[in-house]
């Protein structure tokens, strides 16, 4: 019985790692917040696709935090994976998605 429980736990952890689950960044922690509120809690964004508006907030764009750094491998460098937060025209986070740094 113990061996079965351990096997199930290992399978769950493996599936979560393949799915790209990030314990640090969860969508529900960001939705409805402004970029200023998010940066106050998580620090400056690692990737910004548009400049901040005059008041320092991000609008109509997406900004990201690094989930997985690029790594040099035998056949080249792996992609850098980011957790992007999408802001609407009012500067409010409306969705989140994983993606790659543009040009990376």
PDB file of C-alpha atoms in Angstrom:
ATOM      1  CA  UNK A   1       0.000   0.000   0.000  1.00  0.00           C
ATOM      2  CA  UNK A   2       2.808   2.416   0.805  1.00  0.00           C
ATOM      3  CA  UNK A   3       4.506   1.791  -2.527  1.00  0.00           C
ATOM      4  CA  UNK A   4       1.274   2.587  -4.394  1.00  0.00           C
ATOM      5  CA  UNK A   5       0.864   5.911  -2.557  1.00  0.00           C
ATOM      6  CA  UNK A   6       4.427   6.923  -3.366  1.00  0.00           C
ATOM      7  CA  UNK A   7       3.964   5.977  -7.020  1.00  0.00           C
ATOM      8  CA  UNK A   8       0.790   8.062  -7.252  1.00  0.00           C
ATOM      9  CA  UNK A   9       2.511  11.039  -5.620  1.00  0.00           C
ATOM     10  CA  UNK A  10       5.453  10.809  -8.027  1.00  0.00           C
ATOM     11  CA  UNK A  11       3.045  10.643 -10.989  1.00  0.00           C
ATOM     12  CA  UNK A  12       1.165  13.741  -9.794  1.00  0.00           C
ATOM     13  CA  UNK A  13       4.394  15.716  -9.356  1.00  0.00           C
ATOM     14  CA  UNK A  14       5.587  14.623 -12.809  1.00  0.00           C
ATOM     15  CA  UNK A  15       2.305  15.642 -14.458  1.00  0.00           C
ATOM     16  CA  UNK A  16       2.362  19.043 -12.727  1.00  0.00           C
ATOM     17  CA  UNK A  17       5.919  19.687 -13.904  1.00  0.00           C
ATOM     18  CA  UNK A  18       4.999  18.825 -17.495  1.00  0.00           C
ATOM     19  CA  UNK A  19       1.924  21.062 -17.329  1.00  0.00           C
ATOM     20  CA  UNK A  20       4.126  24.006 -16.395  1.00  0.00           C
ATOM     21  CA  UNK A  21       2.501  24.687 -13.046  1.00  0.00           C
ATOM     22  CA  UNK A  22       4.245  27.504 -11.285  1.00  0.00           C
ATOM     23  CA  UNK A  23       3.778  27.588  -7.529  1.00  0.00           C
ATOM     24  CA  UNK A  24       4.900  31.226  -7.338  1.00  0.00           C
ATOM     25  CA  UNK A  25       2.532  32.680  -9.930  1.00  0.00           C
ATOM     26  CA  UNK A  26      -1.170  31.864  -9.906  1.00  0.00           C
ATOM     27  CA  UNK A  27      -3.648  33.737 -12.088  1.00  0.00           C
ATOM     28  CA  UNK A  28      -6.067  34.472  -9.244  1.00  0.00           C
ATOM     29  CA  UNK A  29      -3.346  36.488  -7.436  1.00  0.00           C
ATOM     30  CA  UNK A  30      -3.148  38.993 -10.304  1.00  0.00           C
ATOM     31  CA  UNK A  31      -6.606  39.425 -11.841  1.00  0.00           C
ATOM     32  CA  UNK A  32      -8.276  42.741 -11.010  1.00  0.00           C
ATOM     33  CA  UNK A  33      -5.061  44.381  -9.779  1.00  0.00           C
ATOM     34  CA  UNK A  34      -3.134  47.248 -11.331  1.00  0.00           C
ATOM     35  CA  UNK A  35       0.470  46.885 -12.473  1.00  0.00           C
ATOM     36  CA  UNK A  36       1.531  49.062  -9.532  1.00  0.00           C
ATOM     37  CA  UNK A  37      -0.147  46.730  -7.036  1.00  0.00           C
ATOM     38  CA  UNK A  38       1.447  43.704  -8.691  1.00  0.00           C
ATOM     39  CA  UNK A  39       4.936  45.240  -8.790  1.00  0.00           C
ATOM     40  CA  UNK A  40       4.634  46.264  -5.127  1.00  0.00           C
ATOM     41  CA  UNK A  41       4.051  42.613  -4.219  1.00  0.00           C
ATOM     42  CA  UNK A  42       6.230  40.758  -6.757  1.00  0.00           C
ATOM     43  CA  UNK A  43       8.847  43.323  -7.820  1.00  0.00           C
ATOM     44  CA  UNK A  44       9.577  44.851 -11.233  1.00  0.00           C
ATOM     45  CA  UNK A  45       8.507  42.897 -14.301  1.00  0.00           C
ATOM     46  CA  UNK A  46      11.214  40.901 -16.085  1.00  0.00           C
ATOM     47  CA  UNK A  47       9.685  41.609 -19.493  1.00  0.00           C
ATOM     48  CA  UNK A  48       7.644  44.624 -20.579  1.00  0.00           C
ATOM     49  CA  UNK A  49       6.255  44.819 -24.117  1.00  0.00           C
ATOM     50  CA  UNK A  50       5.096  48.463 -24.017  1.00  0.00           C
ATOM     51  CA  UNK A  51       6.337  51.493 -22.096  1.00  0.00           C
ATOM     52  CA  UNK A  52       4.463  52.559 -18.976  1.00  0.00           C
ATOM     53  CA  UNK A  53       1.914  55.352 -19.285  1.00  0.00           C
ATOM     54  CA  UNK A  54       2.532  58.809 -17.823  1.00  0.00           C
ATOM     55  CA  UNK A  55       1.309  57.693 -14.384  1.00  0.00           C
ATOM     56  CA  UNK A  56       3.694  54.708 -14.399  1.00  0.00           C
ATOM     57  CA  UNK A  57       1.051  52.040 -14.968  1.00  0.00           C
ATOM     58  CA  UNK A  58       0.907  49.586 -17.857  1.00  0.00           C
ATOM     59  CA  UNK A  59      -2.155  49.722 -20.133  1.00  0.00           C
ATOM     60  CA  UNK A  60      -3.174  47.735 -23.219  1.00  0.00           C
ATOM     61  CA  UNK A  61      -0.157  45.475 -22.960  1.00  0.00           C
ATOM     62  CA  UNK A  62       1.270  42.477 -21.217  1.00  0.00           C
ATOM     63  CA  UNK A  63       4.162  42.244 -18.793  1.00  0.00           C
ATOM     64  CA  UNK A  64       5.899  39.136 -17.564  1.00  0.00           C
ATOM     65  CA  UNK A  65       7.849  37.428 -14.832  1.00  0.00           C
ATOM     66  CA  UNK A  66      10.394  34.720 -15.597  1.00  0.00           C
ATOM     67  CA  UNK A  67       9.290  31.202 -14.703  1.00  0.00           C
ATOM     68  CA  UNK A  68      12.197  29.343 -16.283  1.00  0.00           C
ATOM     69  CA  UNK A  69      15.547  30.847 -17.244  1.00  0.00           C
ATOM     70  CA  UNK A  70      17.088  29.872 -20.602  1.00  0.00           C
ATOM     71  CA  UNK A  71      19.720  27.168 -20.228  1.00  0.00           C
ATOM     72  CA  UNK A  72      22.615  26.242 -22.484  1.00  0.00           C
ATOM     73  CA  UNK A  73      22.257  22.652 -23.651  1.00  0.00           C
ATOM     74  CA  UNK A  74      24.073  20.307 -25.959  1.00  0.00           C
ATOM     75  CA  UNK A  75      21.932  21.226 -28.979  1.00  0.00           C
ATOM     76  CA  UNK A  76      21.517  24.936 -28.184  1.00  0.00           C
ATOM     77  CA  UNK A  77      19.857  27.125 -25.611  1.00  0.00           C
ATOM     78  CA  UNK A  78      16.412  26.393 -24.206  1.00  0.00           C
ATOM     79  CA  UNK A  79      13.695  29.046 -24.367  1.00  0.00           C
ATOM     80  CA  UNK A  80      13.021  31.398 -21.479  1.00  0.00           C
ATOM     81  CA  UNK A  81       9.493  30.818 -20.168  1.00  0.00           C
ATOM     82  CA  UNK A  82       7.533  33.737 -18.719  1.00  0.00           C
ATOM     83  CA  UNK A  83       4.277  34.235 -16.850  1.00  0.00           C
ATOM     84  CA  UNK A  84       2.549  37.105 -18.678  1.00  0.00           C
ATOM     85  CA  UNK A  85      -0.120  39.354 -17.178  1.00  0.00           C
ATOM     86  CA  UNK A  86      -2.388  41.121 -19.676  1.00  0.00           C
ATOM     87  CA  UNK A  87      -3.592  44.637 -18.773  1.00  0.00           C
ATOM     88  CA  UNK A  88      -6.645  46.333 -20.291  1.00  0.00           C
ATOM     89  CA  UNK A  89      -7.041  49.998 -21.297  1.00  0.00           C
ATOM     90  CA  UNK A  90      -7.692  50.934 -17.648  1.00  0.00           C
ATOM     91  CA  UNK A  91      -4.489  49.267 -16.455  1.00  0.00           C
ATOM     92  CA  UNK A  92      -6.274  46.358 -14.765  1.00  0.00           C
ATOM     93  CA  UNK A  93      -5.013  42.766 -15.093  1.00  0.00           C
ATOM     94  CA  UNK A  94      -7.621  40.819 -17.068  1.00  0.00           C
ATOM     95  CA  UNK A  95      -5.850  37.558 -17.917  1.00  0.00           C
ATOM     96  CA  UNK A  96      -2.632  35.608 -17.503  1.00  0.00           C
ATOM     97  CA  UNK A  97      -0.759  33.186 -19.743  1.00  0.00           C
ATOM     98  CA  UNK A  98       2.563  31.420 -20.035  1.00  0.00           C
ATOM     99  CA  UNK A  99       4.744  32.267 -23.008  1.00  0.00           C
ATOM    100  CA  UNK A 100       8.239  32.965 -24.270  1.00  0.00           C
ATOM    101  CA  UNK A 101      10.230  36.171 -24.240  1.00  0.00           C
ATOM    102  CA  UNK A 102       9.889  37.863 -27.638  1.00  0.00           C
ATOM    103  CA  UNK A 103      13.056  37.458 -29.665  1.00  0.00           C
ATOM    104  CA  UNK A 104      14.358  34.853 -27.213  1.00  0.00           C
TER     105      UNK A 104
END
